[in-house]
């Protein structure tokens, strides 16, 4: 079974753009609007001879207690529980926000290793925008531009070093992939959750 990397952070910091960059395809919807990603979205990435799964999550609102935003928070927490490593994404342009601090506190209480990714650093001269994020307790900050690919190679080098040793699973070649299709609102997500035994959608 491939190791899993979870991408988390508050809404609209560029998680889905980074997800698309890592897997090498535009699988996640990317809009300049918070809340577009609501479910866990899985893909596969390779770097340095290693292959791993990546999961994109909806915006993490630490204080959410009801409705769709609370459901997105639960989905993000489930992804963190599954993951071998978390990429905690923040936004250099917006600067450090209280929600970032709250997400960092939640991640520190978990068992999973975390890499701190400062996104939207589009040019070399903008690296100083990341400095305030050391307040989150990070030893290392990975400045990237998920949109343009800047710094992503360095981030992936760090990811590869954190991955567990390769385990050979003889059953992997027998995995069957199934797609659920149909018009909107016929119950595809409900059926998928039932088949998986997990509230993934």
PDB file of N, CA and C in Angstrom, residues 2-91:
ATOM      1  N   UNK A   2       0.528   2.219  -0.848  1.00  0.00           N
ATOM      2  CA  UNK A   2       1.338   3.434  -0.956  1.00  0.00           C
ATOM      3  C   UNK A   2       1.158   4.329   0.254  1.00  0.00           C
ATOM      4  N   UNK A   3       2.223   5.010   0.698  1.00  0.00           N
ATOM      5  CA  UNK A   3       2.069   5.993   1.772  1.00  0.00           C
ATOM      6  C   UNK A   3       1.185   7.143   1.309  1.00  0.00           C
ATOM      7  N   UNK A   4       0.520   7.782   2.273  1.00  0.00           N
ATOM      8  CA  UNK A   4      -0.433   8.847   1.966  1.00  0.00           C
ATOM      9  C   UNK A   4       0.059  10.177   2.522  1.00  0.00           C
ATOM     10  N   UNK A   5       0.023  11.212   1.683  1.00  0.00           N
ATOM     11  CA  UNK A   5       0.379  12.567   2.063  1.00  0.00           C
ATOM     12  C   UNK A   5      -0.892  13.405   2.035  1.00  0.00           C
ATOM     13  N   UNK A   6      -1.220  14.067   3.146  1.00  0.00           N
ATOM     14  CA  UNK A   6      -2.425  14.896   3.216  1.00  0.00           C
ATOM     15  C   UNK A   6      -2.056  16.370   3.114  1.00  0.00           C
ATOM     16  N   UNK A   7      -2.823  17.108   2.313  1.00  0.00           N
ATOM     17  CA  UNK A   7      -2.643  18.556   2.171  1.00  0.00           C
ATOM     18  C   UNK A   7      -3.761  19.238   2.943  1.00  0.00           C
ATOM     19  N   UNK A   8      -3.398  20.041   3.958  1.00  0.00           N
ATOM     20  CA  UNK A   8      -4.412  20.710   4.770  1.00  0.00           C
ATOM     21  C   UNK A   8      -4.058  22.191   4.933  1.00  0.00           C
ATOM     22  N   UNK A   9      -5.035  22.954   5.373  1.00  0.00           N
ATOM     23  CA  UNK A   9      -4.852  24.390   5.595  1.00  0.00           C
ATOM     24  C   UNK A   9      -6.198  25.071   5.560  1.00  0.00           C
ATOM     25  N   UNK A  10      -6.225  26.326   5.961  1.00  0.00           N
ATOM     26  CA  UNK A  10      -7.485  27.063   5.943  1.00  0.00           C
ATOM     27  C   UNK A  10      -7.931  27.290   4.489  1.00  0.00           C
ATOM     28  N   UNK A  11      -9.146  27.761   4.264  1.00  0.00           N
ATOM     29  CA  UNK A  11      -9.649  27.922   2.893  1.00  0.00           C
ATOM     30  C   UNK A  11      -8.822  28.896   2.057  1.00  0.00           C
ATOM     31  N   UNK A  12      -8.723  28.580   0.768  1.00  0.00           N
ATOM     32  CA  UNK A  12      -8.199  29.497  -0.251  1.00  0.00           C
ATOM     33  C   UNK A  12      -6.712  29.829  -0.110  1.00  0.00           C
ATOM     34  N   UNK A  13      -5.921  28.870   0.378  1.00  0.00           N
ATOM     35  CA  UNK A  13      -4.472  29.085   0.463  1.00  0.00           C
ATOM     36  C   UNK A  13      -3.726  28.416  -0.699  1.00  0.00           C
ATOM     37  N   UNK A  14      -4.461  27.695  -1.560  1.00  0.00           N
ATOM     38  CA  UNK A  14      -3.841  27.059  -2.723  1.00  0.00           C
ATOM     39  C   UNK A  14      -3.598  25.574  -2.570  1.00  0.00           C
ATOM     40  N   UNK A  15      -4.352  24.910  -1.710  1.00  0.00           N
ATOM     41  CA  UNK A  15      -4.165  23.470  -1.497  1.00  0.00           C
ATOM     42  C   UNK A  15      -4.435  22.673  -2.773  1.00  0.00           C
ATOM     43  N   UNK A  16      -5.529  22.995  -3.448  1.00  0.00           N
ATOM     44  CA  UNK A  16      -5.874  22.235  -4.659  1.00  0.00           C
ATOM     45  C   UNK A  16      -4.885  22.495  -5.787  1.00  0.00           C
ATOM     46  N   UNK A  17      -4.369  23.714  -5.874  1.00  0.00           N
ATOM     47  CA  UNK A  17      -3.351  24.017  -6.884  1.00  0.00           C
ATOM     48  C   UNK A  17      -2.093  23.203  -6.614  1.00  0.00           C
ATOM     49  N   UNK A  18      -1.700  23.095  -5.335  1.00  0.00           N
ATOM     50  CA  UNK A  18      -0.543  22.275  -4.984  1.00  0.00           C
ATOM     51  C   UNK A  18      -0.817  20.802  -5.262  1.00  0.00           C
ATOM     52  N   UNK A  19      -2.007  20.347  -4.936  1.00  0.00           N
ATOM     53  CA  UNK A  19      -2.399  18.964  -5.219  1.00  0.00           C
ATOM     54  C   UNK A  19      -2.245  18.657  -6.708  1.00  0.00           C
ATOM     55  N   UNK A  20      -2.802  19.512  -7.559  1.00  0.00           N
ATOM     56  CA  UNK A  20      -2.680  19.318  -9.009  1.00  0.00           C
ATOM     57  C   UNK A  20      -1.228  19.310  -9.454  1.00  0.00           C
ATOM     58  N   UNK A  21      -0.417  20.188  -8.871  1.00  0.00           N
ATOM     59  CA  UNK A  21       0.999  20.267  -9.218  1.00  0.00           C
ATOM     60  C   UNK A  21       1.708  18.965  -8.850  1.00  0.00           C
ATOM     61  N   UNK A  22       1.426  18.425  -7.674  1.00  0.00           N
ATOM     62  CA  UNK A  22       2.107  17.217  -7.211  1.00  0.00           C
ATOM     63  C   UNK A  22       1.736  15.994  -8.037  1.00  0.00           C
ATOM     64  N   UNK A  23       0.466  15.886  -8.418  1.00  0.00           N
ATOM     65  CA  UNK A  23       0.051  14.692  -9.168  1.00  0.00           C
ATOM     66  C   UNK A  23       0.238  14.860 -10.680  1.00  0.00           C
ATOM     67  N   UNK A  24       0.557  16.089 -11.111  1.00  0.00           N
ATOM     68  CA  UNK A  24       0.850  16.314 -12.523  1.00  0.00           C
ATOM     69  C   UNK A  24      -0.358  16.360 -13.426  1.00  0.00           C
ATOM     70  N   UNK A  25      -1.518  16.661 -12.881  1.00  0.00           N
ATOM     71  CA  UNK A  25      -2.724  16.810 -13.705  1.00  0.00           C
ATOM     72  C   UNK A  25      -3.716  17.715 -12.992  1.00  0.00           C
ATOM     73  N   UNK A  26      -4.647  18.284 -13.747  1.00  0.00           N
ATOM     74  CA  UNK A  26      -5.640  19.187 -13.162  1.00  0.00           C
ATOM     75  C   UNK A  26      -6.871  18.391 -12.754  1.00  0.00           C
ATOM     76  N   UNK A  27      -6.717  17.675 -11.652  1.00  0.00           N
ATOM     77  CA  UNK A  27      -7.811  16.835 -11.157  1.00  0.00           C
ATOM     78  C   UNK A  27      -8.727  17.600 -10.215  1.00  0.00           C
ATOM     79  N   UNK A  28      -8.138  18.437  -9.374  1.00  0.00           N
ATOM     80  CA  UNK A  28      -8.926  19.223  -8.416  1.00  0.00           C
ATOM     81  C   UNK A  28      -9.380  20.523  -9.064  1.00  0.00           C
ATOM     82  N   UNK A  29     -10.603  20.931  -8.762  1.00  0.00           N
ATOM     83  CA  UNK A  29     -11.130  22.201  -9.260  1.00  0.00           C
ATOM     84  C   UNK A  29     -10.427  23.339  -8.533  1.00  0.00           C
ATOM     85  N   UNK A  30      -9.954  24.317  -9.293  1.00  0.00           N
ATOM     86  CA  UNK A  30      -9.250  25.454  -8.711  1.00  0.00           C
ATOM     87  C   UNK A  30      -9.973  26.735  -9.098  1.00  0.00           C
ATOM     88  N   UNK A  31     -10.517  27.421  -8.102  1.00  0.00           N
ATOM     89  CA  UNK A  31     -11.150  28.728  -8.302  1.00  0.00           C
ATOM     90  C   UNK A  31     -10.689  29.655  -7.188  1.00  0.00           C
ATOM     91  N   UNK A  32     -10.732  30.940  -7.441  1.00  0.00           N
ATOM     92  CA  UNK A  32     -10.331  31.914  -6.420  1.00  0.00           C
ATOM     93  C   UNK A  32     -11.502  32.198  -5.483  1.00  0.00           C
ATOM     94  N   UNK A  33     -12.092  31.091  -4.986  1.00  0.00           N
ATOM     95  CA  UNK A  33     -13.261  31.178  -4.116  1.00  0.00           C
ATOM     96  C   UNK A  33     -13.118  30.148  -3.010  1.00  0.00           C
ATOM     97  N   UNK A  34     -13.218  30.536  -1.746  1.00  0.00           N
ATOM     98  CA  UNK A  34     -13.119  29.560  -0.671  1.00  0.00           C
ATOM     99  C   UNK A  34     -14.252  28.542  -0.738  1.00  0.00           C
ATOM    100  N   UNK A  35     -13.950  27.291  -0.329  1.00  0.00           N
ATOM    101  CA  UNK A  35     -14.994  26.280  -0.188  1.00  0.00           C
ATOM    102  C   UNK A  35     -15.279  25.465  -1.423  1.00  0.00           C
ATOM    103  N   UNK A  36     -14.474  25.606  -2.485  1.00  0.00           N
ATOM    104  CA  UNK A  36     -14.721  24.817  -3.698  1.00  0.00           C
ATOM    105  C   UNK A  36     -14.473  23.337  -3.431  1.00  0.00           C
ATOM    106  N   UNK A  37     -13.387  23.021  -2.721  1.00  0.00           N
ATOM    107  CA  UNK A  37     -13.097  21.634  -2.369  1.00  0.00           C
ATOM    108  C   UNK A  37     -13.824  21.288  -1.085  1.00  0.00           C
ATOM    109  N   UNK A  38     -14.679  20.259  -1.149  1.00  0.00           N
ATOM    110  CA  UNK A  38     -15.454  19.873   0.033  1.00  0.00           C
ATOM    111  C   UNK A  38     -15.142  18.455   0.479  1.00  0.00           C
ATOM    112  N   UNK A  39     -14.870  17.562  -0.464  1.00  0.00           N
ATOM    113  CA  UNK A  39     -14.584  16.168  -0.148  1.00  0.00           C
ATOM    114  C   UNK A  39     -13.087  15.915  -0.239  1.00  0.00           C
ATOM    115  N   UNK A  40     -12.673  14.779   0.277  1.00  0.00           N
ATOM    116  CA  UNK A  40     -11.288  14.372   0.083  1.00  0.00           C
ATOM    117  C   UNK A  40     -11.093  13.947  -1.371  1.00  0.00           C
ATOM    118  N   UNK A  41     -10.031  14.426  -1.973  1.00  0.00           N
ATOM    119  CA  UNK A  41      -9.746  14.155  -3.379  1.00  0.00           C
ATOM    120  C   UNK A  41      -8.380  13.479  -3.452  1.00  0.00           C
ATOM    121  N   UNK A  42      -8.312  12.278  -3.999  1.00  0.00           N
ATOM    122  CA  UNK A  42      -7.081  11.489  -3.986  1.00  0.00           C
ATOM    123  C   UNK A  42      -6.416  11.450  -5.359  1.00  0.00           C
ATOM    124  N   UNK A  43      -5.093  11.437  -5.350  1.00  0.00           N
ATOM    125  CA  UNK A  43      -4.314  11.291  -6.572  1.00  0.00           C
ATOM    126  C   UNK A  43      -3.009  10.579  -6.264  1.00  0.00           C
ATOM    127  N   UNK A  44      -2.214  10.368  -7.302  1.00  0.00           N
ATOM    128  CA  UNK A  44      -0.947   9.643  -7.149  1.00  0.00           C
ATOM    129  C   UNK A  44       0.195  10.489  -7.676  1.00  0.00           C
ATOM    130  N   UNK A  45       1.297  10.509  -6.941  1.00  0.00           N
ATOM    131  CA  UNK A  45       2.462  11.300  -7.326  1.00  0.00           C
ATOM    132  C   UNK A  45       3.717  10.443  -7.229  1.00  0.00           C
ATOM    133  N   UNK A  46       4.754  10.839  -7.977  1.00  0.00           N
ATOM    134  CA  UNK A  46       6.039  10.141  -7.934  1.00  0.00           C
ATOM    135  C   UNK A  46       7.157  11.164  -7.862  1.00  0.00           C
ATOM    136  N   UNK A  47       8.188  10.830  -7.080  1.00  0.00           N
ATOM    137  CA  UNK A  47       9.361  11.712  -6.978  1.00  0.00           C
ATOM    138  C   UNK A  47      10.529  10.913  -6.399  1.00  0.00           C
ATOM    139  N   UNK A  48      11.685  11.073  -6.971  1.00  0.00           N
ATOM    140  CA  UNK A  48      12.883  10.430  -6.440  1.00  0.00           C
ATOM    141  C   UNK A  48      12.774   8.923  -6.354  1.00  0.00           C
ATOM    142  N   UNK A  49      12.079   8.330  -7.308  1.00  0.00           N
ATOM    143  CA  UNK A  49      11.923   6.881  -7.307  1.00  0.00           C
ATOM    144  C   UNK A  49      10.856   6.361  -6.361  1.00  0.00           C
ATOM    145  N   UNK A  50      10.129   7.250  -5.711  1.00  0.00           N
ATOM    146  CA  UNK A  50       9.057   6.837  -4.807  1.00  0.00           C
ATOM    147  C   UNK A  50       7.707   7.261  -5.374  1.00  0.00           C
ATOM    148  N   UNK A  51       6.719   6.432  -5.147  1.00  0.00           N
ATOM    149  CA  UNK A  51       5.346   6.738  -5.545  1.00  0.00           C
ATOM    150  C   UNK A  51       4.498   6.790  -4.285  1.00  0.00           C
ATOM    151  N   UNK A  52       3.609   7.773  -4.214  1.00  0.00           N
ATOM    152  CA  UNK A  52       2.792   7.932  -3.019  1.00  0.00           C
ATOM    153  C   UNK A  52       1.446   8.530  -3.391  1.00  0.00           C
ATOM    154  N   UNK A  53       0.481   8.341  -2.514  1.00  0.00           N
ATOM    155  CA  UNK A  53      -0.842   8.927  -2.692  1.00  0.00           C
ATOM    156  C   UNK A  53      -0.858  10.312  -2.058  1.00  0.00           C
ATOM    157  N   UNK A  54      -1.648  11.199  -2.650  1.00  0.00           N
ATOM    158  CA  UNK A  54      -1.824  12.551  -2.122  1.00  0.00           C
ATOM    159  C   UNK A  54      -3.321  12.788  -1.971  1.00  0.00           C
ATOM    160  N   UNK A  55      -3.718  13.381  -0.845  1.00  0.00           N
ATOM    161  CA  UNK A  55      -5.133  13.714  -0.645  1.00  0.00           C
ATOM    162  C   UNK A  55      -5.273  15.211  -0.425  1.00  0.00           C
ATOM    163  N   UNK A  56      -6.145  15.809  -1.212  1.00  0.00           N
ATOM    164  CA  UNK A  56      -6.490  17.224  -1.092  1.00  0.00           C
ATOM    165  C   UNK A  56      -7.730  17.311  -0.209  1.00  0.00           C
ATOM    166  N   UNK A  57      -7.757  18.294   0.683  1.00  0.00           N
ATOM    167  CA  UNK A  57      -8.900  18.436   1.592  1.00  0.00           C
ATOM    168  C   UNK A  57      -9.524  19.815   1.449  1.00  0.00           C
ATOM    169  N   UNK A  58     -10.755  19.930   1.904  1.00  0.00           N
ATOM    170  CA  UNK A  58     -11.424  21.226   1.905  1.00  0.00           C
ATOM    171  C   UNK A  58     -10.796  22.150   2.931  1.00  0.00           C
ATOM    172  N   UNK A  59     -11.121  23.412   2.850  1.00  0.00           N
ATOM    173  CA  UNK A  59     -10.576  24.383   3.779  1.00  0.00           C
ATOM    174  C   UNK A  59     -10.873  24.029   5.222  1.00  0.00           C
ATOM    175  N   UNK A  60      -9.854  24.052   6.052  1.00  0.00           N
ATOM    176  CA  UNK A  60      -9.943  23.647   7.452  1.00  0.00           C
ATOM    177  C   UNK A  60     -10.342  24.859   8.287  1.00  0.00           C
ATOM    178  N   UNK A  61     -11.585  24.868   8.758  1.00  0.00           N
ATOM    179  CA  UNK A  61     -12.069  25.928   9.647  1.00  0.00           C
ATOM    180  C   UNK A  61     -12.092  25.367  11.056  1.00  0.00           C
ATOM    181  N   UNK A  62     -11.088  25.681  11.893  1.00  0.00           N
ATOM    182  CA  UNK A  62     -10.963  25.037  13.206  1.00  0.00           C
ATOM    183  C   UNK A  62     -12.184  25.178  14.099  1.00  0.00           C
ATOM    184  N   UNK A  63     -12.914  26.294  14.002  1.00  0.00           N
ATOM    185  CA  UNK A  63     -14.030  26.541  14.917  1.00  0.00           C
ATOM    186  C   UNK A  63     -15.376  26.066  14.374  1.00  0.00           C
ATOM    187  N   UNK A  64     -15.387  25.480  13.175  1.00  0.00           N
ATOM    188  CA  UNK A  64     -16.663  25.073  12.576  1.00  0.00           C
ATOM    189  C   UNK A  64     -17.327  23.982  13.409  1.00  0.00           C
ATOM    190  N   UNK A  65     -18.639  24.111  13.637  1.00  0.00           N
ATOM    191  CA  UNK A  65     -19.344  23.125  14.459  1.00  0.00           C
ATOM    192  C   UNK A  65     -20.596  22.571  13.795  1.00  0.00           C
ATOM    193  N   UNK A  66     -21.024  23.171  12.671  1.00  0.00           N
ATOM    194  CA  UNK A  66     -22.231  22.682  12.023  1.00  0.00           C
ATOM    195  C   UNK A  66     -22.201  22.989  10.533  1.00  0.00           C
ATOM    196  N   UNK A  67     -23.069  22.289   9.797  1.00  0.00           N
ATOM    197  CA  UNK A  67     -23.220  22.537   8.366  1.00  0.00           C
ATOM    198  C   UNK A  67     -22.067  21.998   7.534  1.00  0.00           C
ATOM    199  N   UNK A  68     -22.007  22.458   6.289  1.00  0.00           N
ATOM    200  CA  UNK A  68     -21.031  21.949   5.324  1.00  0.00           C
ATOM    201  C   UNK A  68     -19.604  22.270   5.747  1.00  0.00           C
ATOM    202  N   UNK A  69     -19.381  23.412   6.393  1.00  0.00           N
ATOM    203  CA  UNK A  69     -18.032  23.785   6.825  1.00  0.00           C
ATOM    204  C   UNK A  69     -17.534  22.822   7.898  1.00  0.00           C
ATOM    205  N   UNK A  70     -18.418  22.421   8.797  1.00  0.00           N
ATOM    206  CA  UNK A  70     -18.044  21.436   9.816  1.00  0.00           C
ATOM    207  C   UNK A  70     -17.748  20.090   9.179  1.00  0.00           C
ATOM    208  N   UNK A  71     -18.516  19.735   8.148  1.00  0.00           N
ATOM    209  CA  UNK A  71     -18.270  18.476   7.443  1.00  0.00           C
ATOM    210  C   UNK A  71     -16.901  18.509   6.755  1.00  0.00           C
ATOM    211  N   UNK A  72     -16.547  19.658   6.184  1.00  0.00           N
ATOM    212  CA  UNK A  72     -15.233  19.801   5.553  1.00  0.00           C
ATOM    213  C   UNK A  72     -14.121  19.650   6.593  1.00  0.00           C
ATOM    214  N   UNK A  73     -14.342  20.202   7.779  1.00  0.00           N
ATOM    215  CA  UNK A  73     -13.369  20.063   8.863  1.00  0.00           C
ATOM    216  C   UNK A  73     -13.181  18.599   9.228  1.00  0.00           C
ATOM    217  N   UNK A  74     -14.288  17.847   9.328  1.00  0.00           N
ATOM    218  CA  UNK A  74     -14.201  16.415   9.645  1.00  0.00           C
ATOM    219  C   UNK A  74     -13.435  15.668   8.566  1.00  0.00           C
ATOM    220  N   UNK A  75     -13.696  16.018   7.302  1.00  0.00           N
ATOM    221  CA  UNK A  75     -12.990  15.359   6.203  1.00  0.00           C
ATOM    222  C   UNK A  75     -11.482  15.614   6.301  1.00  0.00           C
ATOM    223  N   UNK A  76     -11.094  16.845   6.639  1.00  0.00           N
ATOM    224  CA  UNK A  76      -9.676  17.173   6.773  1.00  0.00           C
ATOM    225  C   UNK A  76      -9.041  16.382   7.919  1.00  0.00           C
ATOM    226  N   UNK A  77      -9.747  16.274   9.040  1.00  0.00           N
ATOM    227  CA  UNK A  77      -9.222  15.525  10.183  1.00  0.00           C
ATOM    228  C   UNK A  77      -9.083  14.041   9.861  1.00  0.00           C
ATOM    229  N   UNK A  78     -10.029  13.487   9.112  1.00  0.00           N
ATOM    230  CA  UNK A  78      -9.929  12.085   8.701  1.00  0.00           C
ATOM    231  C   UNK A  78      -8.719  11.865   7.804  1.00  0.00           C
ATOM    232  N   UNK A  79      -8.470  12.817   6.913  1.00  0.00           N
ATOM    233  CA  UNK A  79      -7.299  12.707   6.035  1.00  0.00           C
ATOM    234  C   UNK A  79      -6.015  12.741   6.847  1.00  0.00           C
ATOM    235  N   UNK A  80      -5.956  13.603   7.862  1.00  0.00           N
ATOM    236  CA  UNK A  80      -4.764  13.687   8.718  1.00  0.00           C
ATOM    237  C   UNK A  80      -4.549  12.369   9.453  1.00  0.00           C
ATOM    238  N   UNK A  81      -5.632  11.757   9.930  1.00  0.00           N
ATOM    239  CA  UNK A  81      -5.517  10.488  10.650  1.00  0.00           C
ATOM    240  C   UNK A  81      -4.984   9.379   9.754  1.00  0.00           C
ATOM    241  N   UNK A  82      -5.329   9.407   8.478  1.00  0.00           N
ATOM    242  CA  UNK A  82      -4.880   8.382   7.531  1.00  0.00           C
ATOM    243  C   UNK A  82      -3.430   8.576   7.084  1.00  0.00           C
ATOM    244  N   UNK A  83      -2.944   9.795   7.160  1.00  0.00           N
ATOM    245  CA  UNK A  83      -1.719  10.173   6.457  1.00  0.00           C
ATOM    246  C   UNK A  83      -0.437   9.758   7.185  1.00  0.00           C
ATOM    247  N   UNK A  84       0.603   9.533   6.383  1.00  0.00           N
ATOM    248  CA  UNK A  84       1.962   9.336   6.898  1.00  0.00           C
ATOM    249  C   UNK A  84       2.643  10.685   7.127  1.00  0.00           C
ATOM    250  N   UNK A  85       2.198  11.694   6.369  1.00  0.00           N
ATOM    251  CA  UNK A  85       2.821  13.015   6.410  1.00  0.00           C
ATOM    252  C   UNK A  85       1.781  14.048   6.019  1.00  0.00           C
ATOM    253  N   UNK A  86       1.836  15.219   6.660  1.00  0.00           N
ATOM    254  CA  UNK A  86       0.902  16.315   6.340  1.00  0.00           C
ATOM    255  C   UNK A  86       1.671  17.487   5.765  1.00  0.00           C
ATOM    256  N   UNK A  87       1.152  18.044   4.678  1.00  0.00           N
ATOM    257  CA  UNK A  87       1.645  19.310   4.141  1.00  0.00           C
ATOM    258  C   UNK A  87       0.664  20.381   4.602  1.00  0.00           C
ATOM    259  N   UNK A  88       1.108  21.209   5.531  1.00  0.00           N
ATOM    260  CA  UNK A  88       0.273  22.278   6.082  1.00  0.00           C
ATOM    261  C   UNK A  88       0.551  23.538   5.265  1.00  0.00           C
ATOM    262  N   UNK A  89      -0.442  23.946   4.462  1.00  0.00           N
ATOM    263  CA  UNK A  89      -0.269  25.038   3.507  1.00  0.00           C
ATOM    264  C   UNK A  89      -0.808  26.339   4.077  1.00  0.00           C
ATOM    265  N   UNK A  90      -0.002  27.397   3.981  1.00  0.00           N
ATOM    266  CA  UNK A  90      -0.408  28.743   4.372  1.00  0.00           C
ATOM    267  C   UNK A  90      -0.164  29.678   3.190  1.00  0.00           C
ATOM    268  N   UNK A  91      -0.681  30.892   3.289  1.00  0.00           N
ATOM    269  CA  UNK A  91      -0.677  31.840   2.170  1.00  0.00           C
ATOM    270  C   UNK A  91       0.219  33.031   2.493  1.00  0.00           C
TER     271      UNK A  91
END
